[in-house]
XYZ file of C-alpha atoms in Angstrom:
648
model
C -29.909 56.302 13.869
C -29.422 53.746 16.628
C -25.943 52.399 17.415
C -25.319 48.845 16.125
C -25.496 46.204 18.785
C -22.234 44.245 19.211
C -22.750 40.564 19.914
C -19.645 40.077 22.054
C -19.974 36.296 22.305
C -20.128 35.881 18.542
C -17.204 38.270 18.021
C -15.013 36.377 20.456
C -15.978 33.103 18.798
C -15.097 34.506 15.350
C -11.707 35.782 16.547
C -10.977 32.429 18.188
C -11.960 30.634 14.975
C -9.604 32.784 12.885
C -6.726 32.204 15.292
C -7.352 28.451 15.306
C -7.473 28.217 11.531
C -4.401 30.397 10.995
C -2.445 28.322 13.494
C -3.444 24.949 12.088
C -0.787 22.975 10.196
C -1.120 23.382 6.448
C 0.579 21.986 3.363
C -0.325 22.919 -0.179
C 0.944 23.774 -3.654
C 1.556 27.466 -4.332
C 0.916 27.712 -8.073
C 1.578 31.448 -8.122
C 5.088 31.204 -6.690
C 5.944 27.739 -8.079
C 6.641 26.079 -4.753
C 5.142 24.070 -1.932
C 3.789 25.979 1.041
C 4.114 24.603 4.542
C 2.313 26.541 7.239
C 2.018 29.470 4.857
C 5.720 29.651 3.997
C 7.633 28.448 0.903
C 8.962 24.923 1.401
C 11.465 22.709 -0.402
C 12.076 19.100 0.587
C 15.176 16.984 0.180
C 14.097 13.469 1.036
C 15.584 10.009 0.944
C 13.841 6.754 0.152
C 13.698 4.155 2.896
C 11.869 0.810 2.780
C 10.569 -0.060 6.230
C 9.602 -3.481 4.855
C 13.276 -4.288 4.251
C 14.513 -3.245 7.703
C 13.921 -5.013 11.030
C 11.705 -2.761 13.120
C 14.258 -2.605 15.922
C 16.570 -0.705 13.547
C 13.997 1.773 12.188
C 14.894 4.527 14.653
C 18.624 4.142 13.982
C 18.204 4.459 10.208
C 15.843 7.408 10.494
C 18.161 9.278 12.845
C 21.086 8.873 10.445
C 18.981 10.212 7.584
C 17.949 13.174 9.717
C 21.535 13.910 10.706
C 22.479 13.858 7.016
C 20.307 16.943 6.566
C 17.289 15.307 4.956
C 14.013 16.875 6.033
C 11.747 14.109 4.725
C 11.657 10.416 3.895
C 9.787 8.733 1.082
C 8.247 5.340 1.774
C 6.465 2.678 -0.238
C 3.645 0.617 1.283
C 3.803 -2.910 -0.201
C 0.248 -4.217 -0.343
C 1.403 -7.851 -0.295
C 3.450 -7.192 2.854
C 0.281 -6.361 4.791
C -2.282 -8.618 3.072
C -0.420 -11.794 2.095
C -3.723 -13.685 2.310
C -6.886 -12.041 1.090
C -8.770 -10.320 3.886
C -6.057 -11.000 6.493
C -4.296 -7.750 7.390
C -1.091 -7.482 9.418
C 0.168 -4.210 10.904
C 2.337 -5.440 13.774
C 6.058 -5.985 14.324
C 8.009 -5.391 11.119
C 4.708 -4.494 9.445
C 3.709 -1.812 11.960
C 3.532 1.087 9.527
C 2.069 3.522 12.037
C 4.935 2.823 14.435
C 7.344 3.679 11.635
C 5.489 6.932 10.902
C 5.561 7.784 14.597
C 9.318 7.185 14.812
C 9.872 9.373 11.755
C 7.743 12.070 13.363
C 9.685 11.861 16.611
C 12.919 12.163 14.625
C 11.727 15.316 12.878
C 11.226 13.838 9.426
C 8.275 14.552 7.170
C 6.914 11.702 5.056
C 6.085 11.365 1.376
C 3.756 8.367 1.266
C 3.635 6.054 -1.752
C 0.853 3.528 -1.074
C 0.514 2.244 -4.620
C -1.405 -0.012 -5.010
C 1.493 -0.829 -7.375
C 4.921 0.322 -6.142
C 7.586 -1.514 -8.220
C 10.445 -1.077 -5.656
C 12.191 -4.225 -6.930
C 9.665 -6.013 -4.743
C 7.704 -9.171 -5.484
C 5.052 -8.389 -8.151
C 5.583 -4.673 -7.545
C 3.808 -4.995 -4.202
C 0.627 -6.500 -5.633
C -0.539 -9.632 -3.759
C -0.190 -12.904 -5.660
C -3.679 -13.969 -4.671
C -4.970 -11.584 -7.318
C -3.817 -14.185 -9.848
C -6.451 -16.630 -8.671
C -8.489 -14.793 -11.298
C -6.368 -16.033 -14.222
C -7.678 -13.444 -16.694
C -7.403 -10.460 -14.379
C -5.947 -7.316 -15.973
C -3.731 -5.791 -13.308
C -3.383 -2.022 -12.957
C -6.553 -1.358 -14.919
C -10.278 -0.774 -14.451
C -10.799 -4.541 -14.491
C -13.724 -5.172 -12.125
C -11.994 -7.864 -10.059
C -8.874 -5.760 -9.701
C -10.736 -2.596 -8.695
C -12.746 -4.523 -6.111
C -9.573 -5.824 -4.479
C -7.854 -2.416 -4.626
C -10.866 -0.655 -3.126
C -11.042 -3.146 -0.250
C -7.348 -2.687 0.514
C -7.436 1.104 0.347
C -10.509 1.111 2.612
C -8.263 -0.505 5.243
C -4.994 1.364 4.627
C -5.982 4.956 3.904
C -8.143 5.524 7.012
C -5.101 4.502 9.072
C -3.042 7.105 7.195
C -5.492 9.974 7.537
C -4.533 10.855 11.095
C -0.878 10.967 10.023
C -1.454 13.696 7.443
C 0.465 16.859 8.245
C -2.747 18.864 8.171
C -4.091 16.567 10.901
C -1.029 16.969 13.112
C 1.010 14.117 11.612
C 3.951 14.162 9.214
C 2.656 12.968 5.808
C 2.884 15.960 3.469
C 2.114 14.381 0.071
C 0.678 11.086 -1.174
C 1.563 9.434 -4.470
C -1.151 7.687 -6.478
C 0.030 4.529 -8.312
C 3.675 4.552 -9.441
C 5.160 5.302 -12.852
C 1.857 4.296 -14.373
C 2.765 5.837 -17.709
C 5.254 3.028 -18.319
C 2.524 0.364 -18.119
C 0.805 -0.818 -21.258
C -2.834 -0.391 -20.163
C -2.838 3.436 -20.029
C -6.298 3.262 -18.423
C -7.555 6.684 -17.328
C -10.676 5.189 -15.763
C -8.405 3.252 -13.399
C -6.539 6.410 -12.422
C -9.826 8.283 -11.949
C -11.022 5.513 -9.641
C -7.846 5.788 -7.563
C -8.116 9.571 -7.392
C -11.681 9.239 -6.104
C -10.638 6.640 -3.509
C -7.732 8.709 -2.201
C -9.755 11.914 -2.013
C -12.621 10.141 -0.253
C -10.434 8.616 2.469
C -7.802 11.361 2.814
C -9.810 14.477 1.995
C -9.778 16.643 -1.105
C -7.195 19.035 0.375
C -4.472 16.359 0.532
C -1.693 16.927 -1.993
C -1.850 13.935 -4.330
C 0.834 13.448 -6.971
C 2.012 11.102 -9.689
C 5.545 10.104 -10.680
C 6.555 9.147 -14.199
C 9.623 8.689 -16.318
C 10.978 11.535 -18.367
C 9.222 10.745 -21.690
C 6.141 12.175 -23.359
C 4.372 8.836 -23.483
C 4.909 8.102 -19.800
C 3.833 11.557 -18.696
C 0.745 11.403 -20.931
C -0.490 8.043 -19.632
C 0.594 8.507 -16.026
C -0.843 11.934 -15.207
C -4.364 13.048 -14.425
C -5.968 16.356 -13.509
C -6.243 16.756 -9.745
C -2.961 14.954 -9.038
C 0.266 16.948 -9.288
C 2.545 15.567 -12.026
C 6.202 14.976 -11.093
C 9.077 13.356 -12.974
C 11.988 11.087 -12.152
C 15.398 11.019 -13.808
C 19.075 10.429 -13.126
C 22.452 11.926 -13.849
C 22.402 11.002 -17.531
C 19.602 13.488 -18.233
C 19.755 17.210 -18.890
C 18.057 18.736 -15.854
C 16.568 21.704 -17.682
C 15.105 19.484 -20.400
C 13.651 17.065 -17.831
C 11.969 19.823 -15.856
C 10.743 21.465 -19.075
C 8.813 18.247 -19.728
C 7.267 18.488 -16.271
C 6.342 22.071 -17.121
C 4.424 20.895 -20.194
C 2.128 18.941 -17.879
C 2.321 21.271 -14.863
C 2.837 24.827 -16.165
C 2.839 26.163 -12.596
C 3.875 24.731 -9.251
C 7.086 23.336 -7.738
C 9.692 21.459 -9.738
C 9.916 17.931 -8.317
C 12.208 15.005 -9.091
C 10.488 12.222 -7.160
C 13.213 9.641 -7.809
C 16.693 10.991 -8.441
C 18.690 8.001 -9.659
C 22.184 8.478 -8.337
C 24.427 7.375 -5.520
C 25.825 10.895 -5.104
C 24.064 14.200 -4.485
C 26.820 16.167 -6.219
C 26.744 18.408 -9.307
C 23.265 17.311 -10.378
C 21.864 17.584 -6.868
C 23.416 21.009 -6.371
C 21.904 22.207 -9.647
C 18.426 20.984 -8.735
C 18.530 22.418 -5.225
C 19.704 25.779 -6.560
C 16.699 25.758 -8.922
C 14.442 25.378 -5.893
C 13.382 21.871 -6.904
C 12.268 19.356 -4.319
C 14.241 16.127 -4.685
C 13.946 12.567 -3.458
C 17.233 10.679 -3.578
C 16.971 7.161 -4.925
C 20.434 5.752 -4.953
C 20.488 3.122 -7.645
C 20.384 3.583 -11.384
C 17.932 0.731 -12.015
C 18.456 -0.333 -15.601
C 16.110 -2.117 -17.939
C 16.805 -5.507 -19.503
C 15.625 -5.197 -23.070
C 14.678 -8.798 -23.626
C 12.073 -11.156 -22.238
C 14.251 -13.400 -20.091
C 13.412 -13.853 -16.442
C 16.175 -12.358 -14.305
C 15.962 -12.851 -10.569
C 17.370 -10.185 -8.274
C 19.798 -10.898 -5.441
C 18.543 -10.955 -1.856
C 20.499 -7.876 -0.742
C 19.106 -4.460 -1.684
C 22.349 -2.626 -0.904
C 23.658 -1.296 -4.212
C 26.428 1.017 -2.968
C 23.969 2.872 -0.777
C 24.658 5.972 1.378
C 23.494 3.902 4.343
C 24.756 0.356 3.975
C 22.680 -2.773 4.367
C 23.701 -2.834 8.017
C 22.855 0.864 8.444
C 26.467 2.051 8.394
C 27.048 5.649 7.226
C 29.251 5.875 4.132
C 31.228 8.627 2.409
C 28.222 9.117 0.170
C 26.014 9.972 3.127
C 28.554 12.530 4.326
C 28.749 13.979 0.795
C 24.965 14.324 0.767
C 25.106 16.128 4.101
C 27.810 18.503 2.830
C 25.772 19.344 -0.268
C 22.555 19.964 1.664
C 24.436 22.185 4.144
C 25.095 24.656 1.308
C 21.376 25.336 1.036
C 20.008 25.061 4.559
C 21.014 24.562 8.158
C 21.510 20.935 9.060
C 21.282 19.333 12.504
C 24.242 20.000 14.757
C 26.115 17.002 16.106
C 27.968 13.915 15.010
C 26.596 11.269 12.699
C 25.537 8.204 14.727
C 28.170 5.486 14.382
C 28.030 2.179 12.573
C 26.661 -0.750 14.536
C 29.243 -3.141 15.986
C 29.972 -6.255 13.925
C 31.126 -9.692 15.013
C 33.024 -12.419 13.176
C 31.587 -15.422 15.019
C 33.560 -17.840 12.853
C 32.774 -21.234 11.337
C 29.843 -23.491 12.148
C 29.705 -27.043 10.754
C 26.246 -28.232 9.757
C 24.869 -31.749 9.743
C 22.425 -33.206 7.267
C 18.800 -33.505 8.374
C 17.489 -35.315 5.312
C 16.296 -35.077 1.743
C 13.329 -32.763 1.355
C 11.229 -35.496 -0.260
C 11.620 -37.649 2.873
C 10.299 -34.874 5.148
C 6.840 -34.305 3.683
C 5.037 -35.309 6.880
C 6.729 -32.315 8.513
C 6.675 -29.843 5.638
C 3.242 -30.698 4.234
C 1.177 -32.158 7.094
C -2.078 -31.669 5.179
C -0.919 -34.133 2.526
C -1.089 -33.885 -1.261
C -3.749 -32.701 -3.682
C -4.306 -35.170 -6.522
C -4.705 -33.873 -10.060
C -4.501 -35.417 -13.514
C -2.409 -32.471 -14.706
C -0.141 -30.065 -12.812
C -1.687 -27.166 -10.911
C -0.007 -23.789 -10.475
C 1.005 -22.219 -7.168
C -1.909 -19.829 -7.513
C -4.418 -22.635 -8.069
C -3.042 -24.336 -4.957
C -3.099 -21.029 -2.990
C 0.610 -21.442 -2.265
C 1.893 -18.016 -3.245
C 5.570 -18.192 -2.292
C 8.331 -20.667 -1.630
C 8.214 -24.243 -2.939
C 5.811 -26.966 -4.020
C 6.584 -30.607 -4.726
C 4.973 -32.422 -7.670
C 5.084 -36.254 -7.516
C 4.193 -38.849 -10.139
C 5.527 -42.176 -11.498
C 7.457 -43.182 -14.566
C 4.936 -44.505 -17.112
C 7.355 -47.076 -18.594
C 10.900 -48.456 -18.390
C 13.582 -45.984 -19.451
C 16.816 -47.993 -19.787
C 18.490 -45.173 -21.759
C 18.556 -41.418 -21.326
C 15.113 -40.083 -22.201
C 14.437 -36.351 -22.515
C 12.158 -34.695 -19.976
C 10.911 -31.557 -21.712
C 9.082 -28.411 -20.695
C 7.940 -27.618 -24.233
C 6.043 -24.409 -23.443
C 8.648 -22.986 -21.053
C 6.206 -23.915 -18.314
C 8.609 -24.273 -15.374
C 8.337 -21.119 -13.263
C 11.002 -20.796 -12.065
C 13.296 -23.763 -11.257
C 12.496 -27.461 -10.968
C 14.751 -29.964 -9.156
C 14.039 -33.477 -10.431
C 14.664 -36.740 -8.560
C 13.829 -40.390 -9.341
C 13.425 -42.724 -6.354
C 15.080 -40.082 -4.183
C 18.151 -39.777 -6.422
C 18.735 -36.303 -7.814
C 18.803 -36.226 -11.629
C 19.127 -32.535 -12.519
C 17.061 -29.412 -13.057
C 14.864 -27.494 -15.443
C 14.982 -23.709 -15.412
C 12.731 -21.049 -16.864
C 13.950 -19.623 -20.181
C 17.331 -21.367 -20.038
C 17.080 -25.140 -19.382
C 13.982 -26.710 -20.911
C 15.300 -30.272 -21.375
C 17.063 -32.835 -19.179
C 17.459 -36.626 -19.326
C 15.961 -39.334 -17.078
C 16.405 -43.084 -16.697
C 14.485 -45.532 -14.527
C 11.921 -48.277 -14.350
C 8.192 -48.189 -14.801
C 6.519 -47.154 -11.557
C 9.595 -45.365 -10.151
C 8.681 -42.297 -8.101
C 9.432 -38.963 -9.776
C 9.665 -35.857 -7.584
C 9.773 -32.379 -9.101
C 10.458 -29.663 -6.535
C 9.517 -26.282 -8.023
C 11.006 -23.067 -6.633
C 9.271 -19.710 -6.948
C 12.097 -17.193 -7.263
C 9.905 -14.090 -7.088
C 7.440 -12.540 -9.475
C 8.230 -9.946 -12.111
C 8.079 -6.492 -10.524
C 8.046 -4.201 -13.554
C 6.571 -4.146 -17.037
C 3.709 -5.910 -18.763
C 4.468 -9.394 -17.353
C 3.805 -8.784 -13.655
C 0.967 -11.332 -13.787
C 3.697 -13.919 -13.267
C 2.196 -17.331 -12.458
C 4.359 -19.920 -10.676
C 4.792 -23.693 -10.627
C 4.370 -26.169 -13.479
C 2.245 -24.089 -15.839
C 2.102 -26.680 -18.603
C 2.595 -30.413 -18.998
C 5.980 -32.089 -18.794
C 6.733 -34.453 -21.668
C 8.883 -37.539 -21.028
C 9.936 -38.947 -24.399
C 6.577 -39.468 -26.094
C 4.534 -39.502 -22.886
C 2.700 -36.675 -21.143
C 3.237 -37.079 -17.405
C -0.086 -37.269 -15.569
C -1.617 -38.362 -12.246
C 0.200 -35.917 -10.009
C 0.295 -35.633 -6.238
C 0.988 -31.977 -5.400
C 2.327 -30.944 -1.999
C 2.121 -27.433 -0.618
C 5.265 -26.970 1.469
C 5.124 -24.805 4.588
C 8.863 -24.658 5.139
C 8.781 -21.256 6.845
C 6.096 -22.436 9.246
C 7.919 -25.621 10.202
C 11.206 -23.832 10.859
C 9.528 -20.959 12.726
C 8.016 -23.635 15.014
C 11.475 -24.879 15.962
C 12.056 -27.689 13.483
C 14.446 -29.369 12.879
C 16.355 -28.562 16.088
C 13.425 -28.888 18.495
C 12.393 -32.378 17.431
C 8.760 -31.354 17.880
C 8.049 -32.627 14.408
C 9.120 -35.868 12.856
C 12.422 -36.076 11.047
C 14.381 -39.109 9.875
C 16.272 -40.890 12.668
C 20.056 -40.684 12.976
C 20.840 -37.523 10.954
C 23.861 -38.125 8.749
C 26.762 -35.712 8.529
C 27.978 -34.969 5.025
C 26.703 -33.695 1.684
C 24.129 -35.200 -0.615
C 22.902 -34.149 -4.054
C 19.529 -32.523 -4.614
C 17.253 -30.624 -2.192
C 18.570 -31.419 1.298
C 18.175 -29.748 4.700
C 21.132 -29.086 7.000
C 21.139 -27.744 10.517
C 23.551 -26.502 13.145
C 23.884 -24.072 16.039
C 25.949 -20.975 16.637
C 27.001 -21.053 20.318
C 26.230 -17.899 22.341
C 29.135 -15.691 23.389
C 27.308 -13.037 25.388
C 26.979 -10.647 22.420
C 24.299 -10.209 19.773
C 26.016 -8.081 17.160
C 25.385 -7.753 13.452
C 27.204 -10.309 11.329
C 27.334 -11.591 7.747
C 26.848 -15.217 6.756
C 28.907 -16.685 3.936
C 28.236 -20.101 2.388
C 31.455 -20.654 0.503
C 31.286 -23.535 -2.028
C 27.601 -24.156 -1.359
C 25.560 -24.068 -4.569
C 22.102 -22.522 -4.155
C 19.488 -22.440 -1.446
C 17.970 -20.580 1.487
C 18.974 -19.884 5.085
C 16.995 -19.428 8.284
C 18.417 -18.104 11.575
C 16.361 -18.754 14.703
C 13.296 -19.399 12.542
C 13.622 -16.247 10.400
C 14.112 -16.559 6.653
C 17.250 -14.552 5.793
C 16.944 -15.055 2.030
C 18.624 -16.883 -0.823
C 22.265 -17.629 -1.469
C 23.707 -18.408 -4.900
C 27.453 -17.707 -4.678
C 28.415 -19.254 -8.008
C 26.086 -16.949 -9.897
C 26.784 -14.015 -7.581
C 27.559 -11.268 -7.179
C 26.258 -11.419 -3.605
C 28.365 -13.684 -1.387
C 27.064 -12.933 2.121
C 23.690 -12.580 3.825
C 23.188 -9.856 6.420
C 22.251 -11.158 9.894
C 20.872 -8.361 12.117
C 22.251 -8.692 15.625
C 18.864 -8.700 17.379
C 18.007 -11.942 15.552
C 20.696 -13.648 17.610
C 20.560 -14.696 21.246
C 23.551 -13.768 23.418
C 22.719 -16.531 25.920
C 21.082 -19.412 24.007
C 22.271 -21.536 21.052
C 21.283 -19.951 17.741
C 19.640 -22.316 15.271
C 20.849 -22.360 11.675
C 18.821 -24.151 9.006
C 19.920 -24.412 5.383
C 18.007 -25.817 2.432
C 20.631 -26.644 -0.209
C 18.913 -27.317 -3.518
C 21.731 -28.824 -5.579
C 24.897 -29.833 -3.744
C 26.588 -28.888 -0.471
C 30.381 -28.818 -0.148
C 32.171 -31.734 1.550
C 33.035 -29.557 4.570
C 29.374 -28.407 5.146
C 30.668 -25.312 6.963
C 29.221 -21.826 7.006
C 31.123 -18.719 8.089
C 29.947 -15.723 10.129
C 32.018 -12.671 9.139
C 32.278 -9.094 10.368
C 31.944 -7.539 6.913
C 29.832 -8.082 3.793
C 30.970 -9.471 0.474
C 28.504 -8.390 -2.155
C 30.532 -7.947 -5.318
C 31.970 -11.433 -5.920
C 35.519 -10.145 -5.445
C 37.536 -11.578 -2.581
C 38.876 -8.998 -0.180
C 36.573 -6.170 -1.293
C 33.479 -5.157 0.601
C 31.874 -2.387 -1.427
C 28.145 -2.804 -1.660
C 25.957 -3.222 -4.731
C 23.990 -0.142 -5.855
C 20.609 0.296 -4.221
C 17.506 2.335 -4.456
C 17.154 3.155 -0.941
C 19.924 2.098 1.099
C 18.611 -0.888 2.932
C 18.684 -4.613 3.063
C 16.211 -7.279 2.214
C 15.623 -8.834 5.599
C 12.255 -10.530 5.265
C 10.458 -12.157 8.153
C 9.060 -15.626 7.437
C 8.627 -15.318 3.676
C 11.436 -14.377 1.313
C 9.950 -12.134 -1.378
C 13.164 -10.396 -2.330
C 13.961 -12.092 -5.597
C 12.280 -10.384 -8.458
C 12.713 -9.700 -12.148
C 13.760 -6.443 -13.667
C 11.612 -6.747 -16.744
C 10.973 -3.964 -19.135
C 8.419 -2.344 -21.231
C 9.773 1.207 -21.116
C 9.319 2.200 -24.743
C 9.353 5.886 -25.680
C 6.329 6.907 -27.726
C 6.134 10.510 -28.913
C 3.040 12.231 -27.562
C 1.830 15.681 -26.669
C 1.763 16.953 -23.115
C -1.972 16.409 -22.744
C -3.447 15.552 -19.352
C -6.637 13.614 -18.859
C -9.211 14.879 -16.405
């Protein structure tokens, strides 16, 4: 019998192939041993949530390093769709929106990534991350298999997911798992065809070996509607839940595989965290117990997202962060070395502002394209003005010598309307709370209604939250008609240097001193050679917005509170040039018209105390150009008994 012939070239090639495959990065679910496997070995993650969209990009590395030094081996990040596609078909991935730069910095720091690209993310973010331009289809059913919605989602994912593919751990990057949707079981549609469509999209663009997962609240109904075969089912819960019972519910939907709490709602990784880690569970720390408001009132959220976070709004390590590090150190080795220090802070002191002019007198600057004329009011969405403010202008239809009620009979003011007659401020209408006010005047007098969008609902069945005047205003017995509607590009004007630059028209001879109604004020913070973090307080101001050097810091509302200061990242300031301050006060400024730059935050409405509010993931709400940080915590989390059945 002849000896077999050995094909040496093929043998060498086969051996090389086996070595290459065995040495390739891998991440998977080990259903036999109930754990994750990373590079063939059991793996448990302890991650922390961080919102890159709420942090200036020049501080990303600092925040990531502090999380790494706390002993975390992964970070969990949301991708807000409306942060990258504010206008349909226009995608932005640069500067503060450079997601791949963030992933690269996390990789350099030694942190794995749990990616949560939505398309819906909640995150106490405008409309849960969905872009407002979706509402141009007024009957669209969000988070469902609605044709218009799926078309928009598919187009977005066809842009985002190919960018993410190279960052998968199995491709040499640091993304180990990818969440599909977010807490979908809490939404009323419960549309399995929608979830199947997403599963197909994610597998097509990321590959069928990528570990996809879902996250849902710890109820039967939520787990039933939010889970789907082919995507690993995880739960979220806080310290008020029995850990064994919560994980037993996960086991009903995932009999085998790792225990995972994808959002652990607590500010401390203490007894509960120790128990979960000792059980071998993978845990993501979300450090605010976000509650549900069990009524239908619109409740806007403060600008700051620091709710007593382990890393403060300014990135300062807290006792909580050190406690987290101590707890993790009981279960694994943590990085050796000191925790990076807090950033330096500066109390720059008082700056007195001067009045620029009433908003209604500045329309040539703020709305250079002029008004749109309409018999009846048009919404923000119909005007393609998705954020900020619009001004509605009409005339009094008859003489009103006595107080005459101006009524929003269908609660159609979304969200606040500031009403003036002939430039004189009369008062306001407010969604859900103030539906009537009185006017006087003469026939033909100019009526201006400035409507403020305070952020769309981010959770529950009412996320299709239209803005503007959504129904007619009734004045006495008359329906107000014949409107001129102005889209206001306030962010654009201020980013271009107005009002300090004088490049755009403003009223001559600015007057110092307060005035009622929507009024702009401006001033400058002199340079002192340093550009350190600081906190801006507007004591005795009423309500409005602030811009520093053309960047929208967010809203202030000290009387309603609890937030009293706005965080100003140091790199926004110039150490050598005057720093421009612009304030839009909507109701009334104080007689002194001063603002104060402090070296510490005041977020709890208590003088002398500086503890932060409680926050999901530790960071602030700095928002370039457009302030989208005021949302509603609305609710439709109703427990419905169901079996642990998973759709396929």
